[in-house]
């Protein structure tokens, strides 16, 4: 079965600093979703990447998909306290007709003032 | 446009009881999926429904069941609750199944505690 490994598991950064979170798949990636979650709450959709080499940005968050490396990265520029939370990557599973997602364990981000 | 709505938000049940959780997808979305999130296992897929039909099912015991109605609203049921069923249950909706090219949005979840 497909597994997604996220690194780092947790991260503390000073406000204003940049950071990168990685998501590496054990199998071919057929797209990749990034979500943010506040503890105990629902998942907030950030971005969906469909093709290798695709890069998307929204406000200060940029995500890239590297199909050859079976990896995606999420980069936050000039971090703010509002960026704090758990970041989760999810990949469509081929054996479900790409209808279901397998998720990484998440990266917990803390932003210190 | 309203997001995915899950009710109730919080639930406390006793072992052996059963529970029903509800999910109303975004208007126009016909595909609904359910996930269980626990600290130990993370997010795990439960079921996926489209046009009132279950398309995919995760590796959970038969105590977990679900259904989808003609208006795309979905319910999941857990019978004979066990302590290990305590979790955050999340519902996701998308326009169509096959998430290679469709965005999937999640609700706020239902926090189930079994005592």
Short mmCIF file of N, CA, C and O in Angstrom, two decimals, chain A residues 6-53:
data_model
loop_
_atom_site.label_atom_id
_atom_site.label_comp_id
_atom_site.label_asym_id
_atom_site.label_seq_id
_atom_site.Cartn_x
_atom_site.Cartn_y
_atom_site.Cartn_z
N UNK A 6 6.05 12.48 5.82
CA UNK A 6 6.23 13.91 5.91
C UNK A 6 7.44 14.24 6.79
O UNK A 6 7.66 13.59 7.80
N UNK A 7 8.17 15.24 6.36
CA UNK A 7 9.29 15.70 7.17
C UNK A 7 9.38 17.22 7.11
O UNK A 7 9.09 17.82 6.07
N UNK A 8 9.74 17.86 8.24
CA UNK A 8 9.92 17.22 9.53
C UNK A 8 8.58 16.88 10.18
O UNK A 8 7.53 17.27 9.67
N UNK A 9 8.63 16.17 11.29
CA UNK A 9 7.39 15.85 12.02
C UNK A 9 6.85 17.09 12.70
O UNK A 9 5.64 17.26 12.83
N UNK A 10 7.77 17.93 13.18
CA UNK A 10 7.37 19.17 13.82
C UNK A 10 8.43 20.22 13.58
O UNK A 10 9.58 19.90 13.27
N UNK A 11 8.01 21.44 13.71
CA UNK A 11 8.87 22.56 13.33
C UNK A 11 8.49 23.78 14.15
O UNK A 11 7.30 24.10 14.28
N UNK A 12 9.48 24.43 14.73
CA UNK A 12 9.25 25.71 15.39
C UNK A 12 10.09 26.75 14.65
O UNK A 12 11.31 26.59 14.53
N UNK A 13 9.44 27.77 14.16
CA UNK A 13 10.17 28.83 13.44
C UNK A 13 9.82 30.17 14.04
O UNK A 13 8.75 30.36 14.63
N UNK A 14 10.74 31.09 13.89
CA UNK A 14 10.51 32.43 14.36
C UNK A 14 9.67 33.17 13.32
O UNK A 14 9.84 32.98 12.09
N UNK A 15 8.78 33.99 13.78
CA UNK A 15 7.94 34.78 12.88
C UNK A 15 8.81 35.53 11.87
O UNK A 15 9.84 36.10 12.23
N UNK A 16 8.39 35.46 10.63
CA UNK A 16 9.13 36.13 9.58
C UNK A 16 10.10 35.22 8.82
O UNK A 16 10.57 35.58 7.73
N UNK A 17 10.38 34.05 9.38
CA UNK A 17 11.30 33.13 8.71
C UNK A 17 10.58 32.27 7.68
O UNK A 17 9.37 32.07 7.76
N UNK A 18 11.35 31.77 6.73
CA UNK A 18 10.80 30.86 5.72
C UNK A 18 10.94 29.42 6.18
O UNK A 18 11.80 29.10 7.01
N UNK A 19 10.11 28.54 5.65
CA UNK A 19 10.22 27.13 6.01
C UNK A 19 9.70 26.25 4.87
O UNK A 19 8.92 26.71 4.02
N UNK A 20 10.14 24.99 4.89
CA UNK A 20 9.70 24.02 3.87
C UNK A 20 9.32 22.72 4.54
O UNK A 20 10.03 22.23 5.43
N UNK A 21 8.21 22.17 4.10
CA UNK A 21 7.73 20.85 4.57
C UNK A 21 7.73 19.92 3.36
O UNK A 21 7.30 20.32 2.27
N UNK A 22 8.21 18.72 3.55
CA UNK A 22 8.28 17.75 2.45
C UNK A 22 7.33 16.58 2.66
O UNK A 22 7.06 16.18 3.79
N UNK A 23 6.88 16.03 1.55
CA UNK A 23 5.99 14.88 1.56
C UNK A 23 6.51 13.91 0.51
O UNK A 23 6.52 14.25 -0.68
N UNK A 24 6.96 12.73 0.93
CA UNK A 24 7.55 11.76 0.01
C UNK A 24 6.69 10.50 -0.03
O UNK A 24 6.33 9.96 1.01
N UNK A 25 6.41 10.06 -1.25
CA UNK A 25 5.53 8.90 -1.43
C UNK A 25 6.35 7.65 -1.72
O UNK A 25 7.39 7.70 -2.38
N UNK A 26 5.83 6.50 -1.25
CA UNK A 26 6.49 5.21 -1.52
C UNK A 26 6.11 4.69 -2.91
O UNK A 26 6.72 3.74 -3.40
N UNK A 27 5.11 5.29 -3.52
CA UNK A 27 4.68 4.87 -4.87
C UNK A 27 4.48 6.11 -5.74
O UNK A 27 4.55 7.25 -5.29
N UNK A 28 4.16 5.85 -6.99
CA UNK A 28 3.93 6.93 -7.95
C UNK A 28 2.83 7.86 -7.45
O UNK A 28 1.80 7.41 -6.95
N UNK A 29 3.06 9.14 -7.61
CA UNK A 29 2.07 10.13 -7.22
C UNK A 29 1.19 10.50 -8.41
O UNK A 29 1.69 10.87 -9.47
N UNK A 30 -0.11 10.39 -8.21
CA UNK A 30 -1.07 10.81 -9.23
C UNK A 30 -1.77 12.07 -8.76
O UNK A 30 -2.99 12.17 -8.76
N UNK A 31 -1.00 13.03 -8.35
CA UNK A 31 -1.56 14.23 -7.78
C UNK A 31 -1.26 14.28 -6.30
O UNK A 31 -0.89 13.27 -5.68
N UNK A 32 -1.42 15.46 -5.73
CA UNK A 32 -1.09 15.62 -4.31
C UNK A 32 -1.90 16.78 -3.77
O UNK A 32 -2.01 17.82 -4.41
N UNK A 33 -2.48 16.54 -2.58
CA UNK A 33 -3.26 17.58 -1.91
C UNK A 33 -2.53 18.03 -0.65
O UNK A 33 -1.93 17.21 0.05
N UNK A 34 -2.61 19.32 -0.39
CA UNK A 34 -2.12 19.85 0.88
C UNK A 34 -3.28 20.45 1.67
O UNK A 34 -4.10 21.19 1.12
N UNK A 35 -3.32 20.09 2.96
CA UNK A 35 -4.33 20.62 3.86
C UNK A 35 -3.66 21.16 5.12
O UNK A 35 -2.56 20.74 5.49
N UNK A 36 -4.38 22.06 5.78
CA UNK A 36 -3.94 22.55 7.08
C UNK A 36 -5.04 22.23 8.09
O UNK A 36 -6.23 22.31 7.77
N UNK A 37 -4.62 21.87 9.29
CA UNK A 37 -5.58 21.51 10.32
C UNK A 37 -5.20 22.17 11.65
O UNK A 37 -4.03 22.10 12.06
N UNK A 38 -6.15 22.82 12.25
CA UNK A 38 -5.97 23.28 13.62
C UNK A 38 -6.37 22.10 14.50
O UNK A 38 -7.27 21.34 14.15
N UNK A 39 -5.71 21.95 15.63
CA UNK A 39 -5.91 20.77 16.46
C UNK A 39 -7.39 20.49 16.73
O UNK A 39 -8.11 21.36 17.20
N UNK A 40 -7.81 19.27 16.42
CA UNK A 40 -9.18 18.86 16.71
C UNK A 40 -10.23 19.40 15.77
O UNK A 40 -11.42 19.17 15.98
N UNK A 41 -9.80 20.11 14.74
CA UNK A 41 -10.78 20.68 13.81
C UNK A 41 -10.66 20.03 12.44
O UNK A 41 -9.90 19.10 12.22
N UNK A 42 -11.46 20.54 11.51
CA UNK A 42 -11.46 19.97 10.17
C UNK A 42 -10.24 20.37 9.38
O UNK A 42 -9.41 21.15 9.83
N UNK A 43 -10.13 19.81 8.18
CA UNK A 43 -9.01 20.11 7.30
C UNK A 43 -9.37 21.27 6.38
O UNK A 43 -10.44 21.28 5.78
N UNK A 44 -8.45 22.21 6.29
CA UNK A 44 -8.64 23.35 5.39
C UNK A 44 -7.86 23.07 4.12
O UNK A 44 -6.64 22.85 4.15
N UNK A 45 -8.55 23.10 2.99
CA UNK A 45 -7.90 22.85 1.70
C UNK A 45 -6.95 24.00 1.36
O UNK A 45 -7.32 25.17 1.41
N UNK A 46 -5.71 23.64 1.04
CA UNK A 46 -4.72 24.64 0.64
C UNK A 46 -4.51 24.62 -0.86
O UNK A 46 -4.69 25.62 -1.54
N UNK A 47 -4.07 23.45 -1.37
CA UNK A 47 -3.74 23.36 -2.78
C UNK A 47 -3.85 21.93 -3.29
O UNK A 47 -3.67 20.99 -2.52
N UNK A 48 -4.09 21.82 -4.57
CA UNK A 48 -4.08 20.53 -5.23
C UNK A 48 -3.13 20.61 -6.41
O UNK A 48 -3.21 21.54 -7.21
N UNK A 49 -2.21 19.66 -6.48
CA UNK A 49 -1.24 19.60 -7.58
C UNK A 49 -1.55 18.37 -8.40
O UNK A 49 -1.73 17.28 -7.85
N UNK A 50 -1.61 18.55 -9.71
CA UNK A 50 -2.04 17.44 -10.55
C UNK A 50 -0.93 16.84 -11.39
O UNK A 50 -0.96 15.66 -11.69
N UNK A 51 0.01 17.64 -11.80
CA UNK A 51 1.00 17.15 -12.75
C UNK A 51 2.41 17.40 -12.23
O UNK A 51 2.66 18.35 -11.49
N UNK A 52 3.32 16.52 -12.67
CA UNK A 52 4.71 16.68 -12.29
C UNK A 52 5.24 18.03 -12.73
O UNK A 52 4.97 18.48 -13.83
N UNK A 53 5.99 18.66 -11.84
CA UNK A 53 6.55 19.96 -12.17
C UNK A 53 5.62 21.11 -11.86
O UNK A 53 6.01 22.27 -11.91
#
